[in-house]
Amino acid sequence: MSKKPFKGVIKLDVRDSTPDWGPFTLPKAPEGSPNVLIILYDDTGQAAWSPFGGAISMPTLERLAERGLTYSQWHTTALCSPTRSTFLTGRNHHLNGCSCITEGAQGFPGWSGRLPAECATIGQVLQDSGWSTFWLGKNHNVPEQDIAAGASRSEWPLQKGFDRFYGFLGGETNQWYPDLVEDNRFIDQPYSPEEGYHLSKDLVDQALQMIRDQKASNPSKPWFMWLCPGANHAPHHAPQEYIDKYRGKFDSGYEAYREWVLPRMIEKGLLPKDTKLTPLNPLPGEVANPGDAVRPWDSLNADEKKLFAHMAEVYAGFSEYTDVQIGRLIDYLEQTGQLDNTIVFYCSDNGASGEGSPNGSVNENKFFNNYPDELSENMKYLDVLGGVETYNHYPTGWAAAFSTPYQMFKRYSEYAGGTCCPLVISWPKGIKAKGEVRNQYHHSTDIVPTILDVCGLEMPKVYRGIEQYPLSGVSMRYSFEAKPDAPTQKKRQYYAMLGTRGMWEDGWKAAALHAPLTGKGNFDKDEWELYHTDVDRSESTDLSKQHPDKLEALIKAWFEEAEKNNVLPLDDRSAAELLGVERPSEETPRERYMYYPGTSPVPEGVAVNVRGRSYKILADVEITDPDCSGVIFAHGSRFGGHSLFIKDRKLHYVYNFLGIKPEQKFVSEELTPGKYTLGMEFIRDKAGKYGESIGKTTLYVNDRIMAQGNMKTQPGKFTLSGDGLCIGRDSGDAVSEEYTTPAAFKGGTIKFVGVTVEKTRYLDLEKLAAAAMAVD
């Protein structure tokens, strides 16, 4: 609301008074202000897409590139949440409290996972200035413990300056069975994969609806839309006809792809003519993370080559399918006359992802559980890869290939393979140049300053009474009319991610030799390399010995930036360690959890944590129909989880260990109508080779043991996000092959389900349930 003083006259009688609407009139965007559309893909290196020379056809992006500018040296933070935070605020990711993904938040200023009040968002500034603001797709800037029906919504999109939100709050989601939020509430997906559902299609449908609704009532009002598809993050899910388009196109392997794509990138003017390819495995053995190694193509057997090539085909189909969906939005804008004055940023948030391990995976959650893939297991899913039965990710070799010609990939902030990403900017009304390349060095922190510049706005120095941090980025608008090789107006940019470090300044870059997620520490002993990136774009030639003074100056600059931006402390612990930390929430962790039917799924970040410990589940159930059936308790999905349910008149408990068949199943005798305490107990005995818990499970009906046997449980989470804990049904994708979702409980009543992680034995809980039933 405006702070203008009231200039009217107030008397006893309204007839003698003079109104003044000035202080009460909402701001209006300046006449002719542009719409702003950001299309932010996930996990895509610069060498993947056709406008950059890659093999993946992107017809919509090609149209925009032909009408606009393609940037060859645009960089990100090397990871999703941190980059997205820079798109939100224009500040460096540590100033945003977003050192790594929100699930890895720590109790330090640069790691908190919460935007400080000193960082107003672009949504808030545009919303306050007369723009409608829409956010669709991936968020990944909400603390994990806040992704819950009853938790704080202070970091949710609608509280950060967005009028509407439709998408998912976590880092990834199943594209066939997404974990959806609309505005401030969790919702079920509108229809099923069997009915043609895919998240990319749904997001564009919702985007079209939002703009149409806005134009129906406020046609003169400009809008800002941030459209963040799940693509190209794992799981790589796509309709079969798009996967089939790439059959055979990656059969030569990832090393051959690198050799093929580099000349194409040079031909398009994206790289200097003498740019060299870098090694597939550039880090010394004592530094490297074995999980990020690339296996040479000629060392693979025939099955591995077949599987790995098909994984790239699926990824390519996923990317193109999503681009075609986005094309429907661009078509609509053109048909309605809005495209001419819409500035479009089409880009990705970090380099290609190496989280699929050297062997790829049909279930990416194995990576987050530090559990290895097996070829024989993966080959079983070859013909259904990319469909509902897989949660797939390609091997590290394709991450290196799609990040050609640079070293490494996502998570490696010291190298361009993690940070140098595709960016196309199109604005027919505001950019005269068409189909040209811009070689100026820029960063994701520069997007917000550019938007403010073209909209004629400034980031406020004080917002809601709080003095603001200055913008970390600079506007790129000058480059719209600059020559392709004109000097950049950016001066320096630090990098830091999961223990990796880099420092760019005036065309030179220092890179610390350190791999993420290794747990090796000893950052003070890191060796540093030096690259002259103005001439050596691929960072192929280390000049640290030739220019020690330059290297020393850049290292000093990194520590200056670290101090200024809250970068320290550095952390290179494993994914399981980072994701497994219990963080403070509004509800402190407890030993006993009670759940009831009729509620939204409880996200894993706030649900009972059964990882690495003994646990018990018991349910107070009354069966009224002999054919009673359905889910009593379920948490997770077909890719990892556990479920207690009734089928064929029998109680079943299934623990689905990372989707690996066969499922671990425990089944009772037939149940007749009556009141029951139904449950199970897992007693942990020891840790397995990969940190999994090994022990014995007992299935109970009242005080009778119905089944007993050995069982193992996952060391890490069931999912990075989504597929929360449910009572009386299973949401999204089914935990067990024994039923299909929602498998709603019928033929009886579930009073409550209790889950404990305490040391008391099952029978103690049985007595507790009996007492509760007596009270009832």
PDB file of C-alpha atoms in Angstrom, residues 299-437:
ATOM      1  CA  SER A 299      35.261 -50.915 -21.000  1.00  0.00           C
ATOM      2  CA  LEU A 300      31.511 -51.608 -20.929  1.00  0.00           C
ATOM      3  CA  ASN A 301      29.989 -54.930 -21.882  1.00  0.00           C
ATOM      4  CA  ALA A 302      27.200 -55.215 -24.459  1.00  0.00           C
ATOM      5  CA  ASP A 303      24.370 -55.045 -21.902  1.00  0.00           C
ATOM      6  CA  GLU A 304      25.861 -51.998 -20.235  1.00  0.00           C
ATOM      7  CA  LYS A 305      26.200 -50.165 -23.541  1.00  0.00           C
ATOM      8  CA  LYS A 306      22.616 -51.005 -24.427  1.00  0.00           C
ATOM      9  CA  LEU A 307      21.315 -49.837 -21.056  1.00  0.00           C
ATOM     10  CA  PHE A 308      23.427 -46.690 -20.845  1.00  0.00           C
ATOM     11  CA  ALA A 309      22.530 -45.597 -24.388  1.00  0.00           C
ATOM     12  CA  HIS A 310      18.834 -46.125 -23.714  1.00  0.00           C
ATOM     13  CA  MET A 311      19.083 -44.059 -20.532  1.00  0.00           C
ATOM     14  CA  ALA A 312      20.300 -41.133 -22.645  1.00  0.00           C
ATOM     15  CA  GLU A 313      17.440 -41.697 -25.084  1.00  0.00           C
ATOM     16  CA  VAL A 314      14.944 -41.445 -22.231  1.00  0.00           C
ATOM     17  CA  TYR A 315      16.571 -38.253 -20.942  1.00  0.00           C
ATOM     18  CA  ALA A 316      16.434 -36.722 -24.415  1.00  0.00           C
ATOM     19  CA  GLY A 317      12.786 -37.677 -24.860  1.00  0.00           C
ATOM     20  CA  PHE A 318      11.943 -36.156 -21.470  1.00  0.00           C
ATOM     21  CA  SER A 319      13.637 -32.889 -22.385  1.00  0.00           C
ATOM     22  CA  GLU A 320      12.051 -32.558 -25.822  1.00  0.00           C
ATOM     23  CA  TYR A 321       8.578 -33.537 -24.607  1.00  0.00           C
ATOM     24  CA  THR A 322       8.734 -30.804 -21.973  1.00  0.00           C
ATOM     25  CA  ASP A 323       9.966 -28.256 -24.525  1.00  0.00           C
ATOM     26  CA  VAL A 324       7.030 -29.137 -26.791  1.00  0.00           C
ATOM     27  CA  GLN A 325       4.649 -28.533 -23.894  1.00  0.00           C
ATOM     28  CA  ILE A 326       6.257 -25.139 -23.268  1.00  0.00           C
ATOM     29  CA  GLY A 327       5.713 -24.485 -26.964  1.00  0.00           C
ATOM     30  CA  ARG A 328       1.969 -24.494 -26.319  1.00  0.00           C
ATOM     31  CA  LEU A 329       2.471 -21.583 -23.932  1.00  0.00           C
ATOM     32  CA  ILE A 330       4.642 -19.673 -26.407  1.00  0.00           C
ATOM     33  CA  ASP A 331       2.060 -20.310 -29.156  1.00  0.00           C
ATOM     34  CA  TYR A 332      -0.693 -18.905 -26.953  1.00  0.00           C
ATOM     35  CA  LEU A 333       1.320 -15.783 -26.163  1.00  0.00           C
ATOM     36  CA  GLU A 334       1.970 -15.245 -29.847  1.00  0.00           C
ATOM     37  CA  GLN A 335      -1.640 -15.831 -30.854  1.00  0.00           C
ATOM     38  CA  THR A 336      -2.895 -13.367 -28.239  1.00  0.00           C
ATOM     39  CA  GLY A 337      -0.359 -10.664 -29.095  1.00  0.00           C
ATOM     40  CA  GLN A 338       1.505 -10.935 -25.792  1.00  0.00           C
ATOM     41  CA  LEU A 339       4.791 -12.450 -26.956  1.00  0.00           C
ATOM     42  CA  ASP A 340       6.167  -9.268 -28.524  1.00  0.00           C
ATOM     43  CA  ASN A 341       6.421  -7.566 -25.134  1.00  0.00           C
ATOM     44  CA  THR A 342       7.288 -10.636 -23.081  1.00  0.00           C
ATOM     45  CA  ILE A 343      10.919 -11.058 -22.091  1.00  0.00           C
ATOM     46  CA  VAL A 344      11.650 -14.779 -21.934  1.00  0.00           C
ATOM     47  CA  PHE A 345      14.595 -16.343 -20.091  1.00  0.00           C
ATOM     48  CA  TYR A 346      14.994 -20.018 -21.060  1.00  0.00           C
ATOM     49  CA  CYS A 347      17.753 -21.714 -19.052  1.00  0.00           C
ATOM     50  CA  SER A 348      18.778 -24.420 -16.581  1.00  0.00           C
ATOM     51  CA  ASP A 349      19.780 -24.320 -12.925  1.00  0.00           C
ATOM     52  CA  ASN A 350      23.059 -26.280 -13.011  1.00  0.00           C
ATOM     53  CA  GLY A 351      25.108 -28.634 -15.144  1.00  0.00           C
ATOM     54  CA  ALA A 352      24.082 -32.158 -16.049  1.00  0.00           C
ATOM     55  CA  SER A 353      23.643 -34.447 -13.052  1.00  0.00           C
ATOM     56  CA  GLY A 354      26.109 -37.157 -12.058  1.00  0.00           C
ATOM     57  CA  GLU A 355      23.821 -38.465  -9.322  1.00  0.00           C
ATOM     58  CA  GLY A 356      23.092 -41.625 -11.329  1.00  0.00           C
ATOM     59  CA  SER A 357      26.465 -43.121 -10.329  1.00  0.00           C
ATOM     60  CA  PRO A 358      28.924 -44.654 -12.837  1.00  0.00           C
ATOM     61  CA  ASN A 359      26.353 -47.326 -13.737  1.00  0.00           C
ATOM     62  CA  GLY A 360      23.135 -45.350 -13.932  1.00  0.00           C
ATOM     63  CA  SER A 361      20.065 -46.376 -12.015  1.00  0.00           C
ATOM     64  CA  VAL A 362      16.466 -47.413 -12.453  1.00  0.00           C
ATOM     65  CA  ASN A 363      15.897 -45.966  -8.970  1.00  0.00           C
ATOM     66  CA  GLU A 364      17.773 -42.755  -8.233  1.00  0.00           C
ATOM     67  CA  ASN A 365      16.951 -43.046  -4.566  1.00  0.00           C
ATOM     68  CA  LYS A 366      19.756 -45.598  -4.324  1.00  0.00           C
ATOM     69  CA  PHE A 367      22.182 -42.688  -4.721  1.00  0.00           C
ATOM     70  CA  PHE A 368      20.662 -40.909  -1.739  1.00  0.00           C
ATOM     71  CA  ASN A 369      20.929 -44.136   0.278  1.00  0.00           C
ATOM     72  CA  ASN A 370      24.579 -44.789  -0.637  1.00  0.00           C
ATOM     73  CA  TYR A 371      23.440 -48.105  -2.103  1.00  0.00           C
ATOM     74  CA  PRO A 372      25.003 -49.501  -5.287  1.00  0.00           C
ATOM     75  CA  ASP A 373      23.154 -50.395  -8.474  1.00  0.00           C
ATOM     76  CA  GLU A 374      23.404 -53.842 -10.032  1.00  0.00           C
ATOM     77  CA  LEU A 375      23.396 -54.319 -13.789  1.00  0.00           C
ATOM     78  CA  SER A 376      21.254 -57.441 -13.651  1.00  0.00           C
ATOM     79  CA  GLU A 377      18.629 -55.561 -11.627  1.00  0.00           C
ATOM     80  CA  ASN A 378      18.649 -52.560 -13.961  1.00  0.00           C
ATOM     81  CA  MET A 379      18.455 -54.649 -17.140  1.00  0.00           C
ATOM     82  CA  LYS A 380      15.108 -56.048 -16.001  1.00  0.00           C
ATOM     83  CA  TYR A 381      13.643 -52.588 -16.572  1.00  0.00           C
ATOM     84  CA  LEU A 382      15.195 -51.827 -19.970  1.00  0.00           C
ATOM     85  CA  ASP A 383      11.949 -52.004 -21.925  1.00  0.00           C
ATOM     86  CA  VAL A 384       9.972 -49.876 -19.470  1.00  0.00           C
ATOM     87  CA  LEU A 385      12.645 -47.261 -18.756  1.00  0.00           C
ATOM     88  CA  GLY A 386      11.078 -43.820 -18.413  1.00  0.00           C
ATOM     89  CA  GLY A 387       7.672 -45.233 -17.560  1.00  0.00           C
ATOM     90  CA  VAL A 388       5.830 -45.548 -14.262  1.00  0.00           C
ATOM     91  CA  GLU A 389       7.895 -48.570 -13.184  1.00  0.00           C
ATOM     92  CA  THR A 390      11.212 -46.715 -13.028  1.00  0.00           C
ATOM     93  CA  TYR A 391      12.743 -43.772 -11.157  1.00  0.00           C
ATOM     94  CA  ASN A 392      15.644 -43.627 -13.526  1.00  0.00           C
ATOM     95  CA  HIS A 393      18.848 -41.648 -13.920  1.00  0.00           C
ATOM     96  CA  TYR A 394      21.599 -42.024 -16.508  1.00  0.00           C
ATOM     97  CA  PRO A 395      25.252 -42.789 -15.573  1.00  0.00           C
ATOM     98  CA  THR A 396      27.930 -40.190 -14.937  1.00  0.00           C
ATOM     99  CA  GLY A 397      29.311 -40.572 -18.457  1.00  0.00           C
ATOM    100  CA  TRP A 398      26.295 -38.782 -19.900  1.00  0.00           C
ATOM    101  CA  ALA A 399      26.602 -36.034 -17.288  1.00  0.00           C
ATOM    102  CA  ALA A 400      30.145 -35.445 -18.556  1.00  0.00           C
ATOM    103  CA  ALA A 401      29.003 -35.632 -22.189  1.00  0.00           C
ATOM    104  CA  PHE A 402      26.131 -33.173 -21.798  1.00  0.00           C
ATOM    105  CA  SER A 403      28.518 -30.808 -19.972  1.00  0.00           C
ATOM    106  CA  THR A 404      31.062 -30.857 -22.842  1.00  0.00           C
ATOM    107  CA  PRO A 405      33.723 -29.497 -23.112  1.00  0.00           C
ATOM    108  CA  TYR A 406      34.055 -28.715 -19.430  1.00  0.00           C
ATOM    109  CA  GLN A 407      35.339 -30.706 -16.480  1.00  0.00           C
ATOM    110  CA  MET A 408      32.865 -32.532 -14.215  1.00  0.00           C
ATOM    111  CA  PHE A 409      29.171 -31.688 -13.789  1.00  0.00           C
ATOM    112  CA  LYS A 410      26.493 -30.738 -11.252  1.00  0.00           C
ATOM    113  CA  ARG A 411      27.740 -30.157  -7.666  1.00  0.00           C
ATOM    114  CA  TYR A 412      31.253 -29.244  -8.864  1.00  0.00           C
ATOM    115  CA  SER A 413      31.287 -25.481  -8.491  1.00  0.00           C
ATOM    116  CA  GLU A 414      35.018 -25.148  -9.132  1.00  0.00           C
ATOM    117  CA  TYR A 415      34.560 -26.209 -12.772  1.00  0.00           C
ATOM    118  CA  ALA A 416      32.353 -24.942 -15.581  1.00  0.00           C
ATOM    119  CA  GLY A 417      30.862 -28.416 -15.998  1.00  0.00           C
ATOM    120  CA  GLY A 418      28.837 -27.733 -12.869  1.00  0.00           C
ATOM    121  CA  THR A 419      28.109 -24.073 -13.491  1.00  0.00           C
ATOM    122  CA  CYS A 420      28.109 -23.157 -17.206  1.00  0.00           C
ATOM    123  CA  CYS A 421      24.542 -23.614 -18.408  1.00  0.00           C
ATOM    124  CA  PRO A 422      22.354 -22.824 -21.401  1.00  0.00           C
ATOM    125  CA  LEU A 423      20.600 -19.446 -21.458  1.00  0.00           C
ATOM    126  CA  VAL A 424      18.518 -17.868 -24.208  1.00  0.00           C
ATOM    127  CA  ILE A 425      16.869 -14.465 -23.799  1.00  0.00           C
ATOM    128  CA  SER A 426      14.114 -13.404 -26.195  1.00  0.00           C
ATOM    129  CA  TRP A 427      12.231 -10.093 -26.138  1.00  0.00           C
ATOM    130  CA  PRO A 428      11.040  -9.069 -29.607  1.00  0.00           C
ATOM    131  CA  LYS A 429      10.094  -5.541 -28.530  1.00  0.00           C
ATOM    132  CA  GLY A 430      13.256  -4.907 -26.533  1.00  0.00           C
ATOM    133  CA  ILE A 431      16.054  -6.781 -28.330  1.00  0.00           C
ATOM    134  CA  LYS A 432      16.827  -5.795 -31.911  1.00  0.00           C
ATOM    135  CA  ALA A 433      19.481  -8.483 -32.469  1.00  0.00           C
ATOM    136  CA  LYS A 434      18.103 -11.821 -33.644  1.00  0.00           C
ATOM    137  CA  GLY A 435      19.818 -15.184 -33.536  1.00  0.00           C
ATOM    138  CA  GLU A 436      23.093 -13.853 -32.148  1.00  0.00           C
ATOM    139  CA  VAL A 437      25.508 -15.152 -29.508  1.00  0.00           C
TER     140      VAL A 437
END
